[in-house]
Amino acid sequence: MAEKARVETITNRSRRVFLGTTTAGLAGMAIAQGTAVRAAIVRTDFSTLPPYGNGTLPSGIRSRQIASVNGMTVHILEAGYETPGRPAVLLLHGFPELAYSWRKVMPSLAAAGYHVIAPDQRGYGRTLGWDDSYDADPDPFRILNMTRDAIGLVYALGHRSVAMVVGHDAGAPVASWAALIRPDIFRSVTIMSSPFEGAPALPFDTANGAPLPRPAITDDELDAELAKLHPPRKYYQNYQRTRGANDDMLHAPQGLHAFFRAYYFSKSADNKGNNPHPLKARTAGEMAQIPNYYVMEKDKGMAATAASFMPPADYIAKCKWLTEAEVDVYASEYGRTGFAGALQGYRVRRGSDPRSIAEMHTFSGRAIDVPSQFIAGKSDWGVYQTPGAVDKMRSTACTHMVGFHLLDGAGHWVQQEQPEQVSTLLVKFLHDSAKA
């Protein structure tokens, strides 16, 4: 087990000072100042840690740290770095994942002629300089600052633009917003597993009598309705926002290794109970059709939920897409950092956080105009957990969507379950976009 990370506690530091070192504000956008806060900024002595990936990384992939990226030292995996001048591809992972989740597609992209960059995102893995407390200032984790993280990283590596940004799961909104906000930098985007609905709309033509749009049901309102079901249920994203979510997973009674094994199995195509389909509306009755790893039993946490999906020993021994040694990588990294930084995404980048919505309203009416495609597994409920999101993505949010791919033999972890299919689609998309 890796030595526990040293955490430097910084006291009596105002939000003004903290944000000044972590976020360069967009022109014209002011961030409200708060009172003095206590921040626990993650610092790690890398000499105490084993090599990233514990010997399971494919050849041609290296691990290194990039200093001074939007106030952080960003850990990346990198392939195709030997030849200067190659166009860049940026890969943004999801939850509970790491840069490591891209290990199986990076060699193919490098072989196709690209400089492939996969960071541990803010709040994850061996990237340093983020606040790991539950009460951390949320602003550095909002979508605009995560976009600045991506820009700062590719600039630090000597690229003025990237040929393609790819985002999976929680990385999908970051990649999508990056392509929407800075199409001059992010020349194409592949959205994986989590459809992009687009910028939230502002009321339009109301001075001339147009009605105000009906507000969407909030996660809290949905939870209140789910609690009335038999048995009572709750929405996982609301649970992941709670103070106890980190400790529930980090100290899972079954141990972190078993937690990750069961969690990954539950959302994979190997779990034959995954038969996703579009839902009619975001109502409790419709959402109750989703498995309990998304719409949880009300009296259970995520550790207990995952435990109910633990596969048998013979499956584990035969599982090729996620070996025991690979599970160890996730368990050891999260055992060192915890989940708190990763969970910030549920609090400020998803749901109805007012400041995040206000930030996104700046781009109301804009769409992703660069070439885009969507990739997910046929067995992935993530595609349909937000009713209507797929239709919005394909009709209005992306004006140049050239592919919508649901892959056989894959659930939520599509680039790990079916790396060959995903690699083929990514390389073809890159080549086609370059010709356009």
Short mmCIF file of C-alpha atoms in Angstrom, two decimals:
data_model
loop_
_atom_site.label_atom_id
_atom_site.label_comp_id
_atom_site.label_asym_id
_atom_site.label_seq_id
_atom_site.Cartn_x
_atom_site.Cartn_y
_atom_site.Cartn_z
CA MET A 1 0.00 0.00 0.00
CA ALA A 2 1.35 3.43 -0.93
CA GLU A 3 2.42 5.68 1.94
CA LYS A 4 -0.38 8.02 2.98
CA ALA A 5 -0.19 11.40 1.25
CA ARG A 6 0.97 14.31 3.36
CA VAL A 7 -1.70 16.97 3.57
CA GLU A 8 -0.63 20.55 4.13
CA THR A 9 -3.23 22.46 6.09
CA ILE A 10 -3.47 26.11 5.21
CA THR A 11 -5.36 28.27 7.71
CA ASN A 12 -6.67 31.83 7.75
CA ARG A 13 -6.59 32.02 4.01
CA SER A 14 -9.37 33.92 2.33
CA ARG A 15 -11.23 32.75 -0.71
CA ARG A 16 -9.82 35.78 -2.50
CA VAL A 17 -6.27 34.53 -2.00
CA PHE A 18 -7.12 30.90 -2.75
CA LEU A 19 -9.00 31.68 -5.93
CA GLY A 20 -6.35 34.13 -7.01
CA THR A 21 -3.85 31.28 -7.18
CA THR A 22 -6.13 28.71 -8.76
CA THR A 23 -8.45 30.45 -11.19
CA ALA A 24 -7.75 33.12 -13.72
CA GLY A 25 -11.24 34.53 -14.19
CA LEU A 26 -12.79 34.88 -17.59
CA ALA A 27 -13.01 38.51 -18.72
CA GLY A 28 -16.04 40.18 -17.31
CA MET A 29 -16.89 37.37 -14.90
CA ALA A 30 -16.59 38.17 -11.20
CA ILE A 31 -16.52 35.48 -8.50
CA ALA A 32 -18.15 36.49 -5.24
CA GLN A 33 -15.81 36.68 -2.31
CA GLY A 34 -16.39 34.68 0.86
CA THR A 35 -15.19 34.74 4.41
CA ALA A 36 -11.97 33.15 5.60
CA VAL A 37 -11.95 29.39 5.05
CA ARG A 38 -9.79 26.51 6.09
CA ALA A 39 -8.39 24.62 3.13
CA ALA A 40 -6.61 21.28 3.13
CA ILE A 41 -4.49 21.40 -0.02
CA VAL A 42 -3.24 18.04 -1.19
CA ARG A 43 0.56 17.75 -1.49
CA THR A 44 2.32 14.44 -2.06
CA ASP A 45 5.95 13.39 -1.93
CA PHE A 46 6.10 11.33 -5.10
CA SER A 47 9.28 9.60 -3.98
CA THR A 48 7.18 7.69 -1.45
CA LEU A 49 4.80 6.28 -4.05
CA PRO A 50 5.18 3.18 -6.24
CA PRO A 51 5.27 3.63 -10.03
CA TYR A 52 1.85 4.66 -11.34
CA GLY A 53 -0.12 1.66 -12.50
CA ASN A 54 1.86 -0.85 -10.44
CA GLY A 55 3.44 -2.33 -13.57
CA THR A 56 0.20 -2.73 -15.54
CA LEU A 57 0.59 0.15 -18.01
CA PRO A 58 1.12 -0.86 -21.66
CA SER A 59 4.52 -0.11 -23.14
CA GLY A 60 4.88 3.35 -24.67
CA ILE A 61 2.90 5.09 -21.92
CA ARG A 62 4.76 7.22 -19.39
CA SER A 63 3.66 8.93 -16.19
CA ARG A 64 4.82 12.41 -15.21
CA GLN A 65 3.84 15.60 -13.38
CA ILE A 66 3.30 18.98 -15.04
CA ALA A 67 3.79 21.95 -12.69
CA SER A 68 2.00 25.31 -12.67
CA VAL A 69 -1.25 24.32 -14.39
CA ASN A 70 -3.98 26.63 -13.10
CA GLY A 71 -2.55 26.43 -9.59
CA MET A 72 -1.93 22.68 -9.64
CA THR A 73 0.71 20.11 -10.43
CA VAL A 74 -1.12 17.83 -12.83
CA HIS A 75 -0.26 14.16 -13.13
CA ILE A 76 -0.62 12.81 -16.67
CA LEU A 77 -0.22 9.64 -18.64
CA GLU A 78 1.30 10.32 -22.04
CA ALA A 79 1.85 8.36 -25.25
CA GLY A 80 3.25 9.39 -28.63
CA TYR A 81 5.50 11.93 -26.92
CA GLU A 82 8.72 10.81 -28.61
CA THR A 83 8.09 12.73 -31.84
CA PRO A 84 7.68 16.52 -31.49
CA GLY A 85 5.07 18.39 -33.48
CA ARG A 86 2.34 15.76 -33.37
CA PRO A 87 -1.27 16.95 -33.00
CA ALA A 88 -2.61 16.43 -29.49
CA VAL A 89 -5.50 14.36 -28.17
CA LEU A 90 -6.77 15.06 -24.64
CA LEU A 91 -8.58 12.31 -22.70
CA LEU A 92 -10.67 13.24 -19.63
CA HIS A 93 -11.75 10.42 -17.30
CA GLY A 94 -14.88 9.99 -15.19
CA PHE A 95 -15.85 8.80 -11.70
CA PRO A 96 -14.55 6.79 -9.92
CA GLU A 97 -11.75 6.60 -12.45
CA LEU A 98 -8.30 7.98 -13.21
CA ALA A 99 -6.04 8.80 -16.14
CA TYR A 100 -5.33 5.06 -15.90
CA SER A 101 -8.79 4.36 -17.35
CA TRP A 102 -7.47 5.35 -20.80
CA ARG A 103 -4.52 2.95 -20.80
CA LYS A 104 -6.09 0.57 -23.34
CA VAL A 105 -6.81 3.16 -26.05
CA MET A 106 -3.73 5.36 -25.72
CA PRO A 107 -1.34 3.09 -27.71
CA SER A 108 -3.66 2.98 -30.73
CA LEU A 109 -4.05 6.75 -30.80
CA ALA A 110 -0.28 7.20 -30.50
CA ALA A 111 0.27 4.69 -33.31
CA ALA A 112 -2.08 6.79 -35.46
CA GLY A 113 0.27 9.76 -35.09
CA TYR A 114 -1.01 11.68 -32.08
CA HIS A 115 0.44 13.02 -28.85
CA VAL A 116 -1.99 11.46 -26.36
CA ILE A 117 -2.50 13.16 -22.99
CA ALA A 118 -4.60 11.76 -20.14
CA PRO A 119 -4.58 13.71 -16.85
CA ASP A 120 -5.76 12.79 -13.41
CA GLN A 121 -8.37 15.55 -13.25
CA ARG A 122 -8.73 18.06 -10.41
CA GLY A 123 -9.74 16.11 -7.30
CA TYR A 124 -8.29 12.81 -8.50
CA GLY A 125 -5.22 10.62 -8.24
CA ARG A 126 -1.74 12.10 -8.27
CA THR A 127 -2.74 15.60 -9.38
CA LEU A 128 -1.88 18.02 -6.57
CA GLY A 129 -3.04 21.41 -5.38
CA TRP A 130 -6.75 20.86 -4.77
CA ASP A 131 -8.64 21.05 -1.49
CA ASP A 132 -9.68 17.60 -0.25
CA SER A 133 -12.10 18.74 2.47
CA TYR A 134 -15.88 18.40 2.18
CA ASP A 135 -16.19 22.12 2.88
CA ALA A 136 -13.70 23.08 0.17
CA ASP A 137 -14.37 26.23 -1.80
CA PRO A 138 -16.48 24.84 -4.66
CA ASP A 139 -15.49 27.42 -7.27
CA PRO A 140 -12.29 25.68 -8.47
CA PHE A 141 -14.39 22.58 -9.26
CA ARG A 142 -16.93 24.42 -11.41
CA ILE A 143 -17.09 23.84 -15.15
CA LEU A 144 -15.31 27.02 -16.28
CA ASN A 145 -12.34 26.40 -14.04
CA MET A 146 -12.18 22.75 -15.11
CA THR A 147 -12.10 24.07 -18.69
CA ARG A 148 -9.22 26.34 -17.67
CA ASP A 149 -7.49 23.26 -16.22
CA ALA A 150 -7.69 21.61 -19.66
CA ILE A 151 -6.47 24.72 -21.50
CA GLY A 152 -3.62 25.26 -19.06
CA LEU A 153 -2.46 21.66 -19.42
CA VAL A 154 -2.35 21.59 -23.22
CA TYR A 155 -0.64 25.00 -23.26
CA ALA A 156 1.95 23.78 -20.74
CA LEU A 157 2.69 20.85 -23.04
CA GLY A 158 3.31 23.18 -25.99
CA HIS A 159 0.03 22.85 -27.88
CA ARG A 160 -2.12 25.79 -28.98
CA SER A 161 -4.93 23.42 -29.92
CA VAL A 162 -5.90 19.75 -29.71
CA ALA A 163 -7.24 17.68 -32.56
CA MET A 164 -9.78 16.03 -30.27
CA VAL A 165 -10.90 16.17 -26.65
CA VAL A 166 -12.59 13.06 -25.31
CA GLY A 167 -14.60 12.94 -22.09
CA HIS A 168 -16.06 9.88 -20.41
CA ASP A 169 -18.72 9.98 -17.67
CA ALA A 170 -17.84 12.93 -15.38
CA GLY A 171 -15.21 13.93 -17.95
CA ALA A 172 -17.89 14.24 -20.65
CA PRO A 173 -19.33 17.58 -19.48
CA VAL A 174 -15.83 19.02 -19.09
CA ALA A 175 -14.92 17.97 -22.63
CA SER A 176 -18.27 19.17 -23.98
CA TRP A 177 -18.06 22.59 -22.35
CA ALA A 178 -14.43 22.95 -23.44
CA ALA A 179 -15.49 22.37 -27.07
CA LEU A 180 -18.42 24.78 -26.72
CA ILE A 181 -16.45 27.57 -25.03
CA ARG A 182 -13.14 27.31 -26.92
CA PRO A 183 -13.68 25.70 -30.32
CA ASP A 184 -10.46 27.36 -31.47
CA ILE A 185 -8.54 25.11 -29.06
CA PHE A 186 -10.68 21.98 -28.93
CA ARG A 187 -11.18 21.23 -32.63
CA SER A 188 -13.42 18.16 -32.19
CA VAL A 189 -15.04 16.31 -29.30
CA THR A 190 -15.99 12.73 -28.49
CA ILE A 191 -18.59 12.48 -25.74
CA MET A 192 -18.71 9.12 -23.99
CA SER A 193 -21.48 7.61 -21.84
CA SER A 194 -22.93 10.91 -20.53
CA PRO A 195 -24.93 12.86 -23.16
CA PHE A 196 -24.48 16.64 -23.32
CA GLU A 197 -27.76 18.56 -23.10
CA GLY A 198 -26.26 21.92 -23.98
CA ALA A 199 -26.16 25.26 -22.20
CA PRO A 200 -29.20 26.01 -20.03
CA ALA A 201 -31.70 28.31 -21.70
CA LEU A 202 -32.51 31.82 -20.55
CA PRO A 203 -36.12 33.05 -20.82
CA PHE A 204 -36.67 34.48 -24.30
CA ASP A 205 -39.12 37.07 -25.69
CA THR A 206 -40.94 37.32 -22.37
CA ALA A 207 -41.29 41.10 -22.79
CA ASN A 208 -43.55 40.34 -25.75
CA GLY A 209 -45.72 37.85 -23.94
CA ALA A 210 -43.79 34.59 -24.32
CA PRO A 211 -44.32 32.38 -21.26
CA LEU A 212 -41.51 31.62 -18.83
CA PRO A 213 -40.14 28.10 -19.33
CA ARG A 214 -41.34 25.51 -16.85
CA PRO A 215 -38.55 24.78 -14.38
CA ALA A 216 -37.14 21.28 -14.52
CA ILE A 217 -37.64 19.01 -11.55
CA THR A 218 -34.69 19.32 -9.17
CA ASP A 219 -32.82 16.38 -7.67
CA ASP A 220 -34.33 17.23 -4.28
CA GLU A 221 -37.84 17.18 -5.72
CA LEU A 222 -37.09 13.90 -7.48
CA ASP A 223 -35.75 12.41 -4.25
CA ALA A 224 -38.95 13.39 -2.41
CA GLU A 225 -40.99 11.48 -4.99
CA LEU A 226 -38.63 8.49 -5.06
CA ALA A 227 -38.96 8.23 -1.26
CA LYS A 228 -42.69 7.51 -1.72
CA LEU A 229 -42.00 4.36 -3.75
CA HIS A 230 -42.16 0.85 -2.30
CA PRO A 231 -39.44 0.21 -1.41
CA PRO A 232 -38.32 3.84 -1.00
CA ARG A 233 -35.53 4.96 -3.37
CA LYS A 234 -33.16 7.94 -3.76
CA TYR A 235 -31.13 9.41 -6.61
CA TYR A 236 -27.44 8.53 -6.44
CA GLN A 237 -26.18 11.99 -7.43
CA ASN A 238 -27.96 13.52 -4.46
CA TYR A 239 -26.42 10.85 -2.21
CA GLN A 240 -22.94 11.51 -3.63
CA ARG A 241 -23.30 15.16 -2.54
CA THR A 242 -23.70 14.24 1.13
CA ARG A 243 -21.01 14.67 3.76
CA GLY A 244 -20.91 10.94 4.49
CA ALA A 245 -20.48 9.67 0.92
CA ASN A 246 -16.68 9.79 0.98
CA ASP A 247 -16.30 7.83 4.22
CA ASP A 248 -18.97 5.33 3.15
CA MET A 249 -16.92 4.27 0.14
CA LEU A 250 -13.44 4.86 1.52
CA HIS A 251 -14.17 2.69 4.55
CA ALA A 252 -16.42 0.17 2.83
CA PRO A 253 -16.81 -2.86 5.13
CA GLN A 254 -15.87 -5.19 2.28
CA GLY A 255 -12.64 -3.24 1.64
CA LEU A 256 -11.78 -0.89 -1.22
CA HIS A 257 -10.63 -3.61 -3.60
CA ALA A 258 -13.92 -5.49 -3.28
CA PHE A 259 -15.84 -2.21 -3.53
CA PHE A 260 -14.22 -1.34 -6.86
CA ARG A 261 -14.62 -4.87 -8.22
CA ALA A 262 -18.34 -4.90 -7.50
CA TYR A 263 -18.94 -1.28 -8.54
CA TYR A 264 -17.26 -1.80 -11.90
CA PHE A 265 -19.08 -5.09 -12.47
CA SER A 266 -22.47 -3.55 -11.63
CA LYS A 267 -22.35 -1.07 -14.52
CA SER A 268 -20.62 -3.33 -17.04
CA ALA A 269 -22.07 -5.46 -19.81
CA ASP A 270 -21.13 -8.52 -17.75
CA ASN A 271 -24.01 -7.66 -15.42
CA LYS A 272 -26.83 -9.16 -17.45
CA GLY A 273 -29.37 -7.13 -15.50
CA ASN A 274 -28.35 -4.03 -17.47
CA ASN A 275 -30.92 -3.58 -20.25
CA PRO A 276 -31.17 0.19 -20.69
CA HIS A 277 -33.82 1.98 -22.73
CA PRO A 278 -35.11 5.54 -23.08
CA LEU A 279 -37.37 6.82 -20.31
CA LYS A 280 -40.46 8.92 -20.96
CA ALA A 281 -39.92 11.54 -18.27
CA ARG A 282 -37.94 12.38 -15.14
CA THR A 283 -40.58 11.09 -12.77
CA ALA A 284 -40.21 8.68 -9.89
CA GLY A 285 -42.19 6.00 -11.69
CA GLU A 286 -39.99 6.16 -14.79
CA MET A 287 -36.71 6.55 -12.90
CA ALA A 288 -37.54 3.52 -10.75
CA GLN A 289 -36.80 1.35 -13.82
CA ILE A 290 -33.11 2.23 -13.46
CA PRO A 291 -30.95 -0.21 -11.44
CA ASN A 292 -30.26 0.63 -7.82
CA TYR A 293 -26.67 1.72 -8.42
CA TYR A 294 -28.24 4.88 -9.93
CA VAL A 295 -31.61 4.99 -8.17
CA MET A 296 -30.53 3.61 -4.83
CA GLU A 297 -32.48 2.01 -2.03
CA LYS A 298 -33.16 4.83 0.40
CA ASP A 299 -31.67 3.13 3.45
CA LYS A 300 -28.40 2.05 1.80
CA GLY A 301 -25.14 3.81 1.03
CA MET A 302 -22.99 3.18 -2.03
CA ALA A 303 -20.75 0.64 -0.29
CA ALA A 304 -23.71 -1.58 0.61
CA THR A 305 -25.24 -1.04 -2.82
CA ALA A 306 -22.04 -2.15 -4.54
CA ALA A 307 -21.67 -5.15 -2.25
CA SER A 308 -24.94 -6.57 -3.59
CA PHE A 309 -23.33 -6.79 -7.05
CA MET A 310 -20.15 -8.64 -6.02
CA PRO A 311 -19.46 -11.21 -8.76
CA PRO A 312 -18.37 -14.78 -7.97
CA ALA A 313 -14.74 -15.83 -7.75
CA ASP A 314 -14.79 -17.74 -11.05
CA TYR A 315 -15.93 -14.59 -12.90
CA ILE A 316 -13.19 -12.53 -11.27
CA ALA A 317 -10.54 -15.08 -12.24
CA LYS A 318 -11.66 -15.01 -15.88
CA CYS A 319 -12.31 -11.25 -16.24
CA LYS A 320 -9.95 -9.99 -18.93
CA TRP A 321 -11.08 -6.38 -19.26
CA LEU A 322 -10.41 -5.64 -15.57
CA THR A 323 -7.89 -7.91 -13.86
CA GLU A 324 -7.26 -8.07 -10.13
CA ALA A 325 -3.98 -6.21 -10.63
CA GLU A 326 -5.86 -3.43 -12.43
CA VAL A 327 -8.47 -3.19 -9.67
CA ASP A 328 -5.55 -2.80 -7.25
CA VAL A 329 -4.50 0.38 -9.06
CA TYR A 330 -7.86 2.04 -8.37
CA ALA A 331 -8.03 0.75 -4.80
CA SER A 332 -4.51 1.92 -3.95
CA GLU A 333 -4.91 5.39 -5.49
CA TYR A 334 -8.31 6.08 -3.93
CA GLY A 335 -7.14 4.55 -0.66
CA ARG A 336 -4.48 7.26 -0.58
CA THR A 337 -6.58 10.25 -1.70
CA GLY A 338 -10.12 9.35 -0.70
CA PHE A 339 -13.13 10.30 -2.83
CA ALA A 340 -13.84 13.82 -1.52
CA GLY A 341 -12.24 15.76 -4.38
CA ALA A 342 -13.82 13.53 -7.00
CA LEU A 343 -17.25 13.90 -5.38
CA GLN A 344 -17.12 17.69 -5.73
CA GLY A 345 -18.22 17.21 -9.33
CA TYR A 346 -21.62 15.98 -8.16
CA ARG A 347 -22.03 19.08 -6.01
CA VAL A 348 -21.15 21.80 -8.51
CA ARG A 349 -20.94 20.41 -12.07
CA ARG A 350 -24.15 18.40 -12.04
CA GLY A 351 -27.60 19.11 -10.66
CA SER A 352 -29.03 22.55 -10.01
CA ASP A 353 -26.36 24.43 -8.05
CA PRO A 354 -27.40 28.09 -8.56
CA ARG A 355 -23.90 29.50 -9.07
CA SER A 356 -23.02 26.79 -11.57
CA ILE A 357 -26.23 27.39 -13.50
CA ALA A 358 -25.55 31.14 -13.50
CA GLU A 359 -22.05 30.49 -14.84
CA MET A 360 -23.42 28.28 -17.61
CA HIS A 361 -26.13 30.81 -18.50
CA THR A 362 -23.32 32.99 -19.88
CA PHE A 363 -23.30 30.62 -22.88
CA SER A 364 -27.05 30.27 -23.34
CA GLY A 365 -27.83 29.90 -27.03
CA ARG A 366 -24.41 28.54 -27.93
CA ALA A 367 -23.92 25.00 -29.20
CA ILE A 368 -20.98 22.72 -29.92
CA ASP A 369 -20.21 23.53 -33.54
CA VAL A 370 -17.01 21.51 -33.97
CA PRO A 371 -17.29 17.91 -35.21
CA SER A 372 -18.63 15.65 -32.48
CA GLN A 373 -19.52 12.03 -31.88
CA PHE A 374 -21.02 10.00 -29.04
CA ILE A 375 -19.80 6.59 -27.89
CA ALA A 376 -21.26 4.38 -25.17
CA GLY A 377 -21.97 0.76 -24.41
CA LYS A 378 -25.30 -0.80 -25.34
CA SER A 379 -25.58 -1.96 -21.73
CA ASP A 380 -24.95 1.50 -20.24
CA TRP A 381 -27.82 3.04 -18.28
CA GLY A 382 -25.78 6.25 -18.16
CA VAL A 383 -27.01 7.01 -21.68
CA TYR A 384 -30.64 7.22 -20.56
CA GLN A 385 -30.55 8.19 -16.87
CA THR A 386 -31.44 11.78 -17.84
CA PRO A 387 -34.60 11.48 -19.96
CA GLY A 388 -34.43 13.53 -23.15
CA ALA A 389 -30.70 14.23 -22.94
CA VAL A 390 -29.82 12.11 -25.98
CA ASP A 391 -32.41 13.89 -28.15
CA LYS A 392 -31.20 17.33 -27.03
CA MET A 393 -27.59 16.41 -27.73
CA ARG A 394 -28.35 15.14 -31.22
CA SER A 395 -30.80 17.89 -32.22
CA THR A 396 -29.58 21.15 -30.68
CA ALA A 397 -26.58 20.86 -28.35
CA CYS A 398 -24.25 19.56 -31.08
CA THR A 399 -24.71 21.04 -34.56
CA HIS A 400 -22.17 18.77 -36.27
CA MET A 401 -22.64 15.36 -34.65
CA VAL A 402 -21.33 12.84 -37.16
CA GLY A 403 -21.70 9.63 -35.17
CA PHE A 404 -23.79 8.03 -32.42
CA HIS A 405 -22.38 4.65 -31.44
CA LEU A 406 -23.69 2.14 -28.90
CA LEU A 407 -21.24 -0.75 -28.72
CA ASP A 408 -22.01 -4.42 -28.21
CA GLY A 409 -20.32 -6.04 -25.25
CA ALA A 410 -19.89 -2.83 -23.28
CA GLY A 411 -21.61 -1.16 -20.38
CA HIS A 412 -20.57 2.05 -18.69
CA TRP A 413 -16.79 1.48 -18.84
CA VAL A 414 -16.80 1.37 -22.63
CA GLN A 415 -13.13 2.25 -23.27
CA GLN A 416 -12.03 -0.42 -20.82
CA GLU A 417 -14.56 -3.11 -21.80
CA GLN A 418 -14.19 -2.69 -25.58
CA PRO A 419 -10.94 -0.77 -26.20
CA GLU A 420 -10.45 -2.07 -29.75
CA GLN A 421 -13.88 -0.86 -30.90
CA VAL A 422 -13.41 2.49 -29.17
CA SER A 423 -9.91 2.97 -30.59
CA THR A 424 -11.13 2.27 -34.12
CA LEU A 425 -13.94 4.82 -33.78
CA LEU A 426 -11.65 7.48 -32.31
CA VAL A 427 -8.99 7.12 -35.00
CA LYS A 428 -11.55 7.15 -37.81
CA PHE A 429 -13.23 10.24 -36.34
CA LEU A 430 -9.89 12.02 -36.11
CA HIS A 431 -9.02 11.22 -39.72
CA ASP A 432 -12.46 12.20 -40.99
CA SER A 433 -12.42 15.47 -39.01
CA ALA A 434 -8.98 16.36 -40.37
CA LYS A 435 -10.31 15.99 -43.92
CA ALA A 436 -13.37 18.14 -43.30
#
